[in-house]
């Protein structure tokens, strides 16, 4: 009798898991604009988990961290985070642009460059500039496209607020735009402690921790609090608008609008400091109408729309923040997906073999998780190829391409085929029935 009860109990659980898994499977392609989520109070929205000892701490720089955390420091030093801002006066090799071909319309020369910004997909150049009697920096009006090996015009007004500033690159300093994310310490305390995205950018100010590590802990992102952990990355990997624009006009903020969440420190809730883009129902130069990004630095905007985010998955479940080299994952390839999404699992894929799930050969690109669920949809520069993968994780369908002009996985690979062909093929496979359009 007892054995029969156990069998019935386990059967009920199996049915419940299968049903719930199928509901997740149905919902997986649905995109819910983040702006719609902001109006709904969520558990832990206002929870501040920053250690008390950090509240009055100062930023001290990564060299202090190296003394005790040499392994993490060494890995970080080789990552792109450490190289986002570099000083060409210390190492001239950090300049990747061909200044011999710099257009004559450029407002700077090679010797004028104070710092470089980036260098993998594009490189921009910071120039010394005094603004309102304060030493600041501006970005040169040309940037180097490392993919096309050509110079392209760069005018900051195109990327930030329409008609908010004079239409030239010398009107707005990097202190209002770039420095919050690219210089450690500037976002919360207004001091350029270190020209990099270094340890304290993710763990918070460390002066008290350095004095007594045992008594004064640092913030460490944890899966026990996925919302705060994800927000450490979202502080910069999410396009936004100045939080004050919720209640204050752009005109009133003229000259002081920030492109970063001023005052935020890791462990604090992000929403008091940042108003995410896009705005409801508006296609912009940064986003397609369904919320998928057109440009880089939209991963966060996309991710918070996903089923992954809603169920506690964080950026660091897939990315190792210490060795991060843009697309580096742990472990490499589809294994990072398959450690949770095993074949036949309740959360999918529901099929017994990979070929049944993808309708492609197992060793082909068509059976790669990221090619279908993270297709390349965004560009770093208008003339560049698609290089940035979507982070909504729901399958972007050919129908969405027809409606929003957003790239889809099928036609990214089968570029010689029409959108209609891709749509009919999905119908033939029975794959369009479970995909919900937003």
JSON list of C-alpha atoms in Angstrom, two decimals, residues 191-421:
[
{"chain": "A", "resi": 191, "resn": "UNK", "atom": "CA", "xyz": [36.51, 60.77, -8.87]},
{"chain": "A", "resi": 192, "resn": "UNK", "atom": "CA", "xyz": [38.43, 58.98, -11.61]},
{"chain": "A", "resi": 193, "resn": "UNK", "atom": "CA", "xyz": [40.18, 56.54, -9.28]},
{"chain": "A", "resi": 194, "resn": "UNK", "atom": "CA", "xyz": [41.30, 54.23, -12.06]},
{"chain": "A", "resi": 195, "resn": "UNK", "atom": "CA", "xyz": [40.98, 54.37, -15.88]},
{"chain": "A", "resi": 196, "resn": "UNK", "atom": "CA", "xyz": [39.37, 50.94, -16.21]},
{"chain": "A", "resi": 197, "resn": "UNK", "atom": "CA", "xyz": [36.38, 48.83, -15.26]},
{"chain": "A", "resi": 198, "resn": "UNK", "atom": "CA", "xyz": [38.21, 47.35, -12.30]},
{"chain": "A", "resi": 199, "resn": "UNK", "atom": "CA", "xyz": [37.53, 45.34, -9.13]},
{"chain": "A", "resi": 200, "resn": "UNK", "atom": "CA", "xyz": [35.64, 48.08, -7.29]},
{"chain": "A", "resi": 201, "resn": "UNK", "atom": "CA", "xyz": [33.32, 48.70, -10.26]},
{"chain": "A", "resi": 202, "resn": "UNK", "atom": "CA", "xyz": [31.70, 45.36, -9.38]},
{"chain": "A", "resi": 203, "resn": "UNK", "atom": "CA", "xyz": [32.52, 44.97, -5.68]},
{"chain": "A", "resi": 204, "resn": "UNK", "atom": "CA", "xyz": [32.16, 48.58, -4.51]},
{"chain": "A", "resi": 205, "resn": "UNK", "atom": "CA", "xyz": [34.57, 50.92, -2.68]},
{"chain": "A", "resi": 206, "resn": "UNK", "atom": "CA", "xyz": [37.21, 48.94, -0.82]},
{"chain": "A", "resi": 207, "resn": "UNK", "atom": "CA", "xyz": [39.07, 51.27, 1.58]},
{"chain": "A", "resi": 208, "resn": "UNK", "atom": "CA", "xyz": [37.47, 49.81, 4.72]},
{"chain": "A", "resi": 209, "resn": "UNK", "atom": "CA", "xyz": [37.97, 46.26, 3.43]},
{"chain": "A", "resi": 210, "resn": "UNK", "atom": "CA", "xyz": [41.67, 46.90, 2.81]},
{"chain": "A", "resi": 211, "resn": "UNK", "atom": "CA", "xyz": [42.06, 48.14, 6.39]},
{"chain": "A", "resi": 212, "resn": "UNK", "atom": "CA", "xyz": [40.44, 45.04, 7.91]},
{"chain": "A", "resi": 213, "resn": "UNK", "atom": "CA", "xyz": [39.28, 42.34, 5.45]},
{"chain": "A", "resi": 214, "resn": "UNK", "atom": "CA", "xyz": [37.95, 40.04, 8.19]},
{"chain": "A", "resi": 215, "resn": "UNK", "atom": "CA", "xyz": [35.67, 42.66, 9.74]},
{"chain": "A", "resi": 216, "resn": "UNK", "atom": "CA", "xyz": [34.75, 44.69, 6.65]},
{"chain": "A", "resi": 217, "resn": "UNK", "atom": "CA", "xyz": [33.51, 42.52, 3.76]},
{"chain": "A", "resi": 218, "resn": "UNK", "atom": "CA", "xyz": [32.99, 43.67, 0.18]},
{"chain": "A", "resi": 219, "resn": "UNK", "atom": "CA", "xyz": [29.86, 43.12, -1.86]},
{"chain": "A", "resi": 220, "resn": "UNK", "atom": "CA", "xyz": [30.11, 39.84, -3.80]},
{"chain": "A", "resi": 221, "resn": "UNK", "atom": "CA", "xyz": [27.45, 38.98, -6.39]},
{"chain": "A", "resi": 222, "resn": "UNK", "atom": "CA", "xyz": [25.62, 35.81, -5.42]},
{"chain": "A", "resi": 223, "resn": "UNK", "atom": "CA", "xyz": [22.97, 33.57, -6.91]},
{"chain": "A", "resi": 224, "resn": "UNK", "atom": "CA", "xyz": [21.15, 33.85, -3.57]},
{"chain": "A", "resi": 225, "resn": "UNK", "atom": "CA", "xyz": [20.18, 37.38, -4.64]},
{"chain": "A", "resi": 226, "resn": "UNK", "atom": "CA", "xyz": [20.00, 37.23, -8.46]},
{"chain": "A", "resi": 227, "resn": "UNK", "atom": "CA", "xyz": [18.39, 40.65, -8.85]},
{"chain": "A", "resi": 228, "resn": "UNK", "atom": "CA", "xyz": [21.20, 42.58, -7.14]},
{"chain": "A", "resi": 229, "resn": "UNK", "atom": "CA", "xyz": [23.80, 40.35, -8.80]},
{"chain": "A", "resi": 230, "resn": "UNK", "atom": "CA", "xyz": [22.44, 41.07, -12.28]},
{"chain": "A", "resi": 231, "resn": "UNK", "atom": "CA", "xyz": [22.21, 44.80, -11.56]},
{"chain": "A", "resi": 232, "resn": "UNK", "atom": "CA", "xyz": [25.97, 44.95, -11.08]},
{"chain": "A", "resi": 233, "resn": "UNK", "atom": "CA", "xyz": [26.24, 44.30, -14.82]},
{"chain": "A", "resi": 234, "resn": "UNK", "atom": "CA", "xyz": [23.11, 46.28, -15.72]},
{"chain": "A", "resi": 235, "resn": "UNK", "atom": "CA", "xyz": [24.62, 49.47, -14.27]},
{"chain": "A", "resi": 236, "resn": "UNK", "atom": "CA", "xyz": [26.53, 49.72, -17.56]},
{"chain": "A", "resi": 237, "resn": "UNK", "atom": "CA", "xyz": [25.32, 46.96, -19.89]},
{"chain": "A", "resi": 238, "resn": "UNK", "atom": "CA", "xyz": [21.87, 48.52, -20.17]},
{"chain": "A", "resi": 239, "resn": "UNK", "atom": "CA", "xyz": [21.09, 51.66, -22.13]},
{"chain": "A", "resi": 240, "resn": "UNK", "atom": "CA", "xyz": [19.20, 54.14, -20.03]},
{"chain": "A", "resi": 241, "resn": "UNK", "atom": "CA", "xyz": [18.00, 57.68, -19.51]},
{"chain": "A", "resi": 242, "resn": "UNK", "atom": "CA", "xyz": [18.76, 59.96, -16.59]},
{"chain": "A", "resi": 243, "resn": "UNK", "atom": "CA", "xyz": [16.46, 58.87, -13.74]},
{"chain": "A", "resi": 244, "resn": "UNK", "atom": "CA", "xyz": [15.53, 62.50, -13.09]},
{"chain": "A", "resi": 245, "resn": "UNK", "atom": "CA", "xyz": [13.80, 62.64, -16.48]},
{"chain": "A", "resi": 246, "resn": "UNK", "atom": "CA", "xyz": [10.87, 60.76, -14.93]},
{"chain": "A", "resi": 247, "resn": "UNK", "atom": "CA", "xyz": [9.85, 63.99, -13.21]},
{"chain": "A", "resi": 248, "resn": "UNK", "atom": "CA", "xyz": [12.05, 66.69, -14.74]},
{"chain": "A", "resi": 249, "resn": "UNK", "atom": "CA", "xyz": [12.18, 67.98, -18.30]},
{"chain": "A", "resi": 250, "resn": "UNK", "atom": "CA", "xyz": [15.29, 67.69, -20.42]},
{"chain": "A", "resi": 251, "resn": "UNK", "atom": "CA", "xyz": [15.37, 71.47, -20.73]},
{"chain": "A", "resi": 252, "resn": "UNK", "atom": "CA", "xyz": [15.56, 71.81, -16.94]},
{"chain": "A", "resi": 253, "resn": "UNK", "atom": "CA", "xyz": [18.46, 69.37, -16.83]},
{"chain": "A", "resi": 254, "resn": "UNK", "atom": "CA", "xyz": [20.30, 70.96, -19.75]},
{"chain": "A", "resi": 255, "resn": "UNK", "atom": "CA", "xyz": [24.03, 70.53, -19.33]},
{"chain": "A", "resi": 256, "resn": "UNK", "atom": "CA", "xyz": [23.74, 68.10, -16.42]},
{"chain": "A", "resi": 257, "resn": "UNK", "atom": "CA", "xyz": [22.08, 65.04, -17.98]},
{"chain": "A", "resi": 258, "resn": "UNK", "atom": "CA", "xyz": [23.92, 61.81, -17.13]},
{"chain": "A", "resi": 259, "resn": "UNK", "atom": "CA", "xyz": [24.28, 58.73, -19.31]},
{"chain": "A", "resi": 260, "resn": "UNK", "atom": "CA", "xyz": [25.03, 56.53, -16.30]},
{"chain": "A", "resi": 261, "resn": "UNK", "atom": "CA", "xyz": [23.30, 55.85, -12.93]},
{"chain": "A", "resi": 262, "resn": "UNK", "atom": "CA", "xyz": [25.01, 58.51, -10.83]},
{"chain": "A", "resi": 263, "resn": "UNK", "atom": "CA", "xyz": [25.33, 57.46, -7.20]},
{"chain": "A", "resi": 264, "resn": "UNK", "atom": "CA", "xyz": [24.91, 53.72, -7.70]},
{"chain": "A", "resi": 265, "resn": "UNK", "atom": "CA", "xyz": [27.23, 51.25, -5.98]},
{"chain": "A", "resi": 266, "resn": "UNK", "atom": "CA", "xyz": [27.14, 47.42, -6.21]},
{"chain": "A", "resi": 267, "resn": "UNK", "atom": "CA", "xyz": [24.73, 45.86, -3.73]},
{"chain": "A", "resi": 268, "resn": "UNK", "atom": "CA", "xyz": [22.33, 48.78, -3.80]},
{"chain": "A", "resi": 269, "resn": "UNK", "atom": "CA", "xyz": [19.04, 48.47, -5.75]},
{"chain": "A", "resi": 270, "resn": "UNK", "atom": "CA", "xyz": [19.57, 49.96, -9.21]},
{"chain": "A", "resi": 271, "resn": "UNK", "atom": "CA", "xyz": [16.11, 51.33, -10.00]},
{"chain": "A", "resi": 272, "resn": "UNK", "atom": "CA", "xyz": [16.44, 54.55, -7.89]},
{"chain": "A", "resi": 273, "resn": "UNK", "atom": "CA", "xyz": [19.40, 55.55, -10.09]},
{"chain": "A", "resi": 274, "resn": "UNK", "atom": "CA", "xyz": [18.50, 54.39, -13.58]},
{"chain": "A", "resi": 275, "resn": "UNK", "atom": "CA", "xyz": [15.54, 54.66, -15.96]},
{"chain": "A", "resi": 276, "resn": "UNK", "atom": "CA", "xyz": [15.91, 51.96, -18.63]},
{"chain": "A", "resi": 277, "resn": "UNK", "atom": "CA", "xyz": [15.34, 52.51, -22.32]},
{"chain": "A", "resi": 278, "resn": "UNK", "atom": "CA", "xyz": [13.38, 52.01, -24.48]},
{"chain": "A", "resi": 279, "resn": "UNK", "atom": "CA", "xyz": [10.29, 53.94, -23.60]},
{"chain": "A", "resi": 280, "resn": "UNK", "atom": "CA", "xyz": [6.98, 52.15, -24.04]},
{"chain": "A", "resi": 281, "resn": "UNK", "atom": "CA", "xyz": [5.75, 51.62, -27.59]},
{"chain": "A", "resi": 282, "resn": "UNK", "atom": "CA", "xyz": [8.59, 53.53, -29.21]},
{"chain": "A", "resi": 283, "resn": "UNK", "atom": "CA", "xyz": [11.02, 52.22, -31.78]},
{"chain": "A", "resi": 284, "resn": "UNK", "atom": "CA", "xyz": [14.26, 54.15, -31.49]},
{"chain": "A", "resi": 285, "resn": "UNK", "atom": "CA", "xyz": [17.70, 54.22, -33.04]},
{"chain": "A", "resi": 286, "resn": "UNK", "atom": "CA", "xyz": [18.73, 51.83, -30.26]},
{"chain": "A", "resi": 287, "resn": "UNK", "atom": "CA", "xyz": [15.85, 49.31, -30.28]},
{"chain": "A", "resi": 288, "resn": "UNK", "atom": "CA", "xyz": [13.47, 47.53, -32.61]},
{"chain": "A", "resi": 289, "resn": "UNK", "atom": "CA", "xyz": [9.78, 47.76, -31.79]},
{"chain": "A", "resi": 290, "resn": "UNK", "atom": "CA", "xyz": [9.79, 44.38, -30.02]},
{"chain": "A", "resi": 291, "resn": "UNK", "atom": "CA", "xyz": [12.50, 45.43, -27.56]},
{"chain": "A", "resi": 292, "resn": "UNK", "atom": "CA", "xyz": [15.48, 43.75, -29.23]},
{"chain": "A", "resi": 293, "resn": "UNK", "atom": "CA", "xyz": [18.55, 45.99, -29.44]},
{"chain": "A", "resi": 294, "resn": "UNK", "atom": "CA", "xyz": [19.91, 47.51, -32.62]},
{"chain": "A", "resi": 295, "resn": "UNK", "atom": "CA", "xyz": [23.21, 48.57, -31.04]},
{"chain": "A", "resi": 296, "resn": "UNK", "atom": "CA", "xyz": [25.76, 47.31, -28.56]},
{"chain": "A", "resi": 297, "resn": "UNK", "atom": "CA", "xyz": [25.29, 47.81, -24.80]},
{"chain": "A", "resi": 298, "resn": "UNK", "atom": "CA", "xyz": [21.67, 46.67, -24.96]},
{"chain": "A", "resi": 299, "resn": "UNK", "atom": "CA", "xyz": [22.23, 43.20, -23.50]},
{"chain": "A", "resi": 300, "resn": "UNK", "atom": "CA", "xyz": [20.71, 44.24, -20.18]},
{"chain": "A", "resi": 301, "resn": "UNK", "atom": "CA", "xyz": [17.63, 45.83, -21.73]},
{"chain": "A", "resi": 302, "resn": "UNK", "atom": "CA", "xyz": [17.01, 42.56, -23.55]},
{"chain": "A", "resi": 303, "resn": "UNK", "atom": "CA", "xyz": [17.91, 40.22, -20.72]},
{"chain": "A", "resi": 304, "resn": "UNK", "atom": "CA", "xyz": [15.39, 41.64, -18.24]},
{"chain": "A", "resi": 305, "resn": "UNK", "atom": "CA", "xyz": [12.64, 40.80, -20.72]},
{"chain": "A", "resi": 306, "resn": "UNK", "atom": "CA", "xyz": [13.63, 37.14, -20.75]},
{"chain": "A", "resi": 307, "resn": "UNK", "atom": "CA", "xyz": [12.36, 34.05, -18.96]},
{"chain": "A", "resi": 308, "resn": "UNK", "atom": "CA", "xyz": [15.94, 33.55, -17.76]},
{"chain": "A", "resi": 309, "resn": "UNK", "atom": "CA", "xyz": [15.91, 36.78, -15.74]},
{"chain": "A", "resi": 310, "resn": "UNK", "atom": "CA", "xyz": [12.43, 36.13, -14.36]},
{"chain": "A", "resi": 311, "resn": "UNK", "atom": "CA", "xyz": [13.57, 32.76, -13.02]},
{"chain": "A", "resi": 312, "resn": "UNK", "atom": "CA", "xyz": [16.74, 33.93, -11.30]},
{"chain": "A", "resi": 313, "resn": "UNK", "atom": "CA", "xyz": [19.41, 33.34, -13.93]},
{"chain": "A", "resi": 314, "resn": "UNK", "atom": "CA", "xyz": [22.15, 35.96, -13.74]},
{"chain": "A", "resi": 315, "resn": "UNK", "atom": "CA", "xyz": [24.87, 37.19, -16.10]},
{"chain": "A", "resi": 316, "resn": "UNK", "atom": "CA", "xyz": [27.53, 35.35, -14.09]},
{"chain": "A", "resi": 317, "resn": "UNK", "atom": "CA", "xyz": [25.78, 32.02, -14.60]},
{"chain": "A", "resi": 318, "resn": "UNK", "atom": "CA", "xyz": [27.13, 32.21, -18.17]},
{"chain": "A", "resi": 319, "resn": "UNK", "atom": "CA", "xyz": [29.94, 34.77, -18.02]},
{"chain": "A", "resi": 320, "resn": "UNK", "atom": "CA", "xyz": [33.00, 34.67, -15.79]},
{"chain": "A", "resi": 321, "resn": "UNK", "atom": "CA", "xyz": [33.44, 38.35, -14.82]},
{"chain": "A", "resi": 322, "resn": "UNK", "atom": "CA", "xyz": [37.14, 38.00, -14.07]},
{"chain": "A", "resi": 323, "resn": "UNK", "atom": "CA", "xyz": [38.21, 36.55, -17.42]},
{"chain": "A", "resi": 324, "resn": "UNK", "atom": "CA", "xyz": [35.48, 38.20, -19.48]},
{"chain": "A", "resi": 325, "resn": "UNK", "atom": "CA", "xyz": [36.53, 38.81, -23.07]},
{"chain": "A", "resi": 326, "resn": "UNK", "atom": "CA", "xyz": [33.23, 40.02, -24.51]},
{"chain": "A", "resi": 327, "resn": "UNK", "atom": "CA", "xyz": [31.79, 36.66, -25.62]},
{"chain": "A", "resi": 328, "resn": "UNK", "atom": "CA", "xyz": [33.69, 34.33, -23.34]},
{"chain": "A", "resi": 329, "resn": "UNK", "atom": "CA", "xyz": [31.42, 31.93, -21.48]},
{"chain": "A", "resi": 330, "resn": "UNK", "atom": "CA", "xyz": [31.99, 29.24, -18.90]},
{"chain": "A", "resi": 331, "resn": "UNK", "atom": "CA", "xyz": [32.21, 26.50, -20.10]},
{"chain": "A", "resi": 332, "resn": "UNK", "atom": "CA", "xyz": [32.69, 27.29, -23.76]},
{"chain": "A", "resi": 333, "resn": "UNK", "atom": "CA", "xyz": [30.07, 26.65, -26.41]},
{"chain": "A", "resi": 334, "resn": "UNK", "atom": "CA", "xyz": [26.62, 25.18, -25.98]},
{"chain": "A", "resi": 335, "resn": "UNK", "atom": "CA", "xyz": [27.69, 23.29, -22.85]},
{"chain": "A", "resi": 336, "resn": "UNK", "atom": "CA", "xyz": [26.75, 26.33, -20.77]},
{"chain": "A", "resi": 337, "resn": "UNK", "atom": "CA", "xyz": [23.16, 26.00, -22.04]},
{"chain": "A", "resi": 338, "resn": "UNK", "atom": "CA", "xyz": [23.00, 22.23, -21.91]},
{"chain": "A", "resi": 339, "resn": "UNK", "atom": "CA", "xyz": [24.00, 22.03, -18.25]},
{"chain": "A", "resi": 340, "resn": "UNK", "atom": "CA", "xyz": [20.42, 23.16, -17.52]},
{"chain": "A", "resi": 341, "resn": "UNK", "atom": "CA", "xyz": [18.58, 22.49, -20.78]},
{"chain": "A", "resi": 342, "resn": "UNK", "atom": "CA", "xyz": [19.33, 18.80, -21.15]},
{"chain": "A", "resi": 343, "resn": "UNK", "atom": "CA", "xyz": [17.53, 16.87, -23.86]},
{"chain": "A", "resi": 344, "resn": "UNK", "atom": "CA", "xyz": [14.09, 15.72, -22.74]},
{"chain": "A", "resi": 345, "resn": "UNK", "atom": "CA", "xyz": [14.03, 17.99, -19.69]},
{"chain": "A", "resi": 346, "resn": "UNK", "atom": "CA", "xyz": [10.88, 19.67, -18.37]},
{"chain": "A", "resi": 347, "resn": "UNK", "atom": "CA", "xyz": [12.23, 23.10, -19.27]},
{"chain": "A", "resi": 348, "resn": "UNK", "atom": "CA", "xyz": [13.27, 22.01, -22.75]},
{"chain": "A", "resi": 349, "resn": "UNK", "atom": "CA", "xyz": [14.35, 20.85, -25.18]},
{"chain": "A", "resi": 350, "resn": "UNK", "atom": "CA", "xyz": [11.50, 18.34, -24.91]},
{"chain": "A", "resi": 351, "resn": "UNK", "atom": "CA", "xyz": [12.77, 16.12, -27.70]},
{"chain": "A", "resi": 352, "resn": "UNK", "atom": "CA", "xyz": [14.93, 13.04, -27.18]},
{"chain": "A", "resi": 353, "resn": "UNK", "atom": "CA", "xyz": [17.60, 14.06, -29.71]},
{"chain": "A", "resi": 354, "resn": "UNK", "atom": "CA", "xyz": [19.15, 17.33, -30.81]},
{"chain": "A", "resi": 355, "resn": "UNK", "atom": "CA", "xyz": [18.14, 16.74, -34.44]},
{"chain": "A", "resi": 356, "resn": "UNK", "atom": "CA", "xyz": [14.48, 16.37, -33.42]},
{"chain": "A", "resi": 357, "resn": "UNK", "atom": "CA", "xyz": [14.66, 19.70, -31.62]},
{"chain": "A", "resi": 358, "resn": "UNK", "atom": "CA", "xyz": [16.52, 21.72, -34.26]},
{"chain": "A", "resi": 359, "resn": "UNK", "atom": "CA", "xyz": [15.68, 19.93, -37.53]},
{"chain": "A", "resi": 360, "resn": "UNK", "atom": "CA", "xyz": [19.37, 20.29, -38.38]},
{"chain": "A", "resi": 361, "resn": "UNK", "atom": "CA", "xyz": [22.34, 17.95, -38.18]},
{"chain": "A", "resi": 362, "resn": "UNK", "atom": "CA", "xyz": [23.77, 17.79, -34.67]},
{"chain": "A", "resi": 363, "resn": "UNK", "atom": "CA", "xyz": [27.20, 19.11, -35.70]},
{"chain": "A", "resi": 364, "resn": "UNK", "atom": "CA", "xyz": [25.88, 22.01, -37.80]},
{"chain": "A", "resi": 365, "resn": "UNK", "atom": "CA", "xyz": [25.39, 25.67, -36.91]},
{"chain": "A", "resi": 366, "resn": "UNK", "atom": "CA", "xyz": [21.66, 25.06, -37.07]},
{"chain": "A", "resi": 367, "resn": "UNK", "atom": "CA", "xyz": [21.95, 22.91, -33.95]},
{"chain": "A", "resi": 368, "resn": "UNK", "atom": "CA", "xyz": [23.90, 25.50, -31.98]},
{"chain": "A", "resi": 369, "resn": "UNK", "atom": "CA", "xyz": [21.91, 26.94, -29.07]},
{"chain": "A", "resi": 370, "resn": "UNK", "atom": "CA", "xyz": [23.20, 30.47, -29.52]},
{"chain": "A", "resi": 371, "resn": "UNK", "atom": "CA", "xyz": [22.67, 30.60, -33.28]},
{"chain": "A", "resi": 372, "resn": "UNK", "atom": "CA", "xyz": [18.90, 30.14, -32.80]},
{"chain": "A", "resi": 373, "resn": "UNK", "atom": "CA", "xyz": [18.26, 31.57, -29.33]},
{"chain": "A", "resi": 374, "resn": "UNK", "atom": "CA", "xyz": [20.91, 34.32, -29.40]},
{"chain": "A", "resi": 375, "resn": "UNK", "atom": "CA", "xyz": [21.14, 35.38, -33.06]},
{"chain": "A", "resi": 376, "resn": "UNK", "atom": "CA", "xyz": [23.27, 38.35, -34.04]},
{"chain": "A", "resi": 377, "resn": "UNK", "atom": "CA", "xyz": [20.88, 41.30, -34.22]},
{"chain": "A", "resi": 378, "resn": "UNK", "atom": "CA", "xyz": [22.97, 44.38, -33.41]},
{"chain": "A", "resi": 379, "resn": "UNK", "atom": "CA", "xyz": [25.90, 46.39, -34.73]},
{"chain": "A", "resi": 380, "resn": "UNK", "atom": "CA", "xyz": [28.65, 48.31, -33.01]},
{"chain": "A", "resi": 381, "resn": "UNK", "atom": "CA", "xyz": [28.67, 50.84, -35.85]},
{"chain": "A", "resi": 382, "resn": "UNK", "atom": "CA", "xyz": [26.23, 51.45, -38.73]},
{"chain": "A", "resi": 383, "resn": "UNK", "atom": "CA", "xyz": [28.64, 50.22, -41.42]},
{"chain": "A", "resi": 384, "resn": "UNK", "atom": "CA", "xyz": [29.70, 47.14, -39.44]},
{"chain": "A", "resi": 385, "resn": "UNK", "atom": "CA", "xyz": [28.37, 43.60, -39.79]},
{"chain": "A", "resi": 386, "resn": "UNK", "atom": "CA", "xyz": [26.03, 42.15, -37.17]},
{"chain": "A", "resi": 387, "resn": "UNK", "atom": "CA", "xyz": [28.25, 41.26, -34.22]},
{"chain": "A", "resi": 388, "resn": "UNK", "atom": "CA", "xyz": [26.14, 41.57, -31.05]},
{"chain": "A", "resi": 389, "resn": "UNK", "atom": "CA", "xyz": [23.96, 38.64, -30.02]},
{"chain": "A", "resi": 390, "resn": "UNK", "atom": "CA", "xyz": [20.42, 39.12, -28.70]},
{"chain": "A", "resi": 391, "resn": "UNK", "atom": "CA", "xyz": [19.90, 38.36, -25.01]},
{"chain": "A", "resi": 392, "resn": "UNK", "atom": "CA", "xyz": [16.11, 37.87, -24.99]},
{"chain": "A", "resi": 393, "resn": "UNK", "atom": "CA", "xyz": [16.65, 34.10, -25.44]},
{"chain": "A", "resi": 394, "resn": "UNK", "atom": "CA", "xyz": [13.20, 33.66, -26.96]},
{"chain": "A", "resi": 395, "resn": "UNK", "atom": "CA", "xyz": [13.29, 32.57, -30.59]},
{"chain": "A", "resi": 396, "resn": "UNK", "atom": "CA", "xyz": [12.99, 35.62, -32.88]},
{"chain": "A", "resi": 397, "resn": "UNK", "atom": "CA", "xyz": [10.67, 34.51, -35.67]},
{"chain": "A", "resi": 398, "resn": "UNK", "atom": "CA", "xyz": [10.47, 35.48, -39.36]},
{"chain": "A", "resi": 399, "resn": "UNK", "atom": "CA", "xyz": [7.07, 37.04, -38.56]},
{"chain": "A", "resi": 400, "resn": "UNK", "atom": "CA", "xyz": [8.82, 39.43, -36.18]},
{"chain": "A", "resi": 401, "resn": "UNK", "atom": "CA", "xyz": [11.22, 40.31, -38.99]},
{"chain": "A", "resi": 402, "resn": "UNK", "atom": "CA", "xyz": [8.25, 41.17, -41.18]},
{"chain": "A", "resi": 403, "resn": "UNK", "atom": "CA", "xyz": [6.70, 43.30, -38.45]},
{"chain": "A", "resi": 404, "resn": "UNK", "atom": "CA", "xyz": [9.75, 44.98, -36.89]},
{"chain": "A", "resi": 405, "resn": "UNK", "atom": "CA", "xyz": [12.59, 44.48, -39.42]},
{"chain": "A", "resi": 406, "resn": "UNK", "atom": "CA", "xyz": [14.59, 42.75, -36.66]},
{"chain": "A", "resi": 407, "resn": "UNK", "atom": "CA", "xyz": [17.01, 40.04, -37.92]},
{"chain": "A", "resi": 408, "resn": "UNK", "atom": "CA", "xyz": [15.99, 36.43, -37.27]},
{"chain": "A", "resi": 409, "resn": "UNK", "atom": "CA", "xyz": [18.11, 33.32, -36.81]},
{"chain": "A", "resi": 410, "resn": "UNK", "atom": "CA", "xyz": [16.80, 31.48, -39.88]},
{"chain": "A", "resi": 411, "resn": "UNK", "atom": "CA", "xyz": [17.65, 34.19, -42.39]},
{"chain": "A", "resi": 412, "resn": "UNK", "atom": "CA", "xyz": [20.91, 35.10, -40.65]},
{"chain": "A", "resi": 413, "resn": "UNK", "atom": "CA", "xyz": [22.20, 31.71, -41.83]},
{"chain": "A", "resi": 414, "resn": "UNK", "atom": "CA", "xyz": [20.00, 31.24, -44.90]},
{"chain": "A", "resi": 415, "resn": "UNK", "atom": "CA", "xyz": [20.62, 34.71, -46.30]},
{"chain": "A", "resi": 416, "resn": "UNK", "atom": "CA", "xyz": [19.85, 33.46, -49.81]},
{"chain": "A", "resi": 417, "resn": "UNK", "atom": "CA", "xyz": [16.29, 32.57, -48.77]},
{"chain": "A", "resi": 418, "resn": "UNK", "atom": "CA", "xyz": [13.27, 34.81, -48.25]},
{"chain": "A", "resi": 419, "resn": "UNK", "atom": "CA", "xyz": [11.56, 35.58, -44.96]},
{"chain": "A", "resi": 420, "resn": "UNK", "atom": "CA", "xyz": [8.46, 33.87, -46.34]},
{"chain": "A", "resi": 421, "resn": "UNK", "atom": "CA", "xyz": [10.50, 30.71, -46.99]}
]
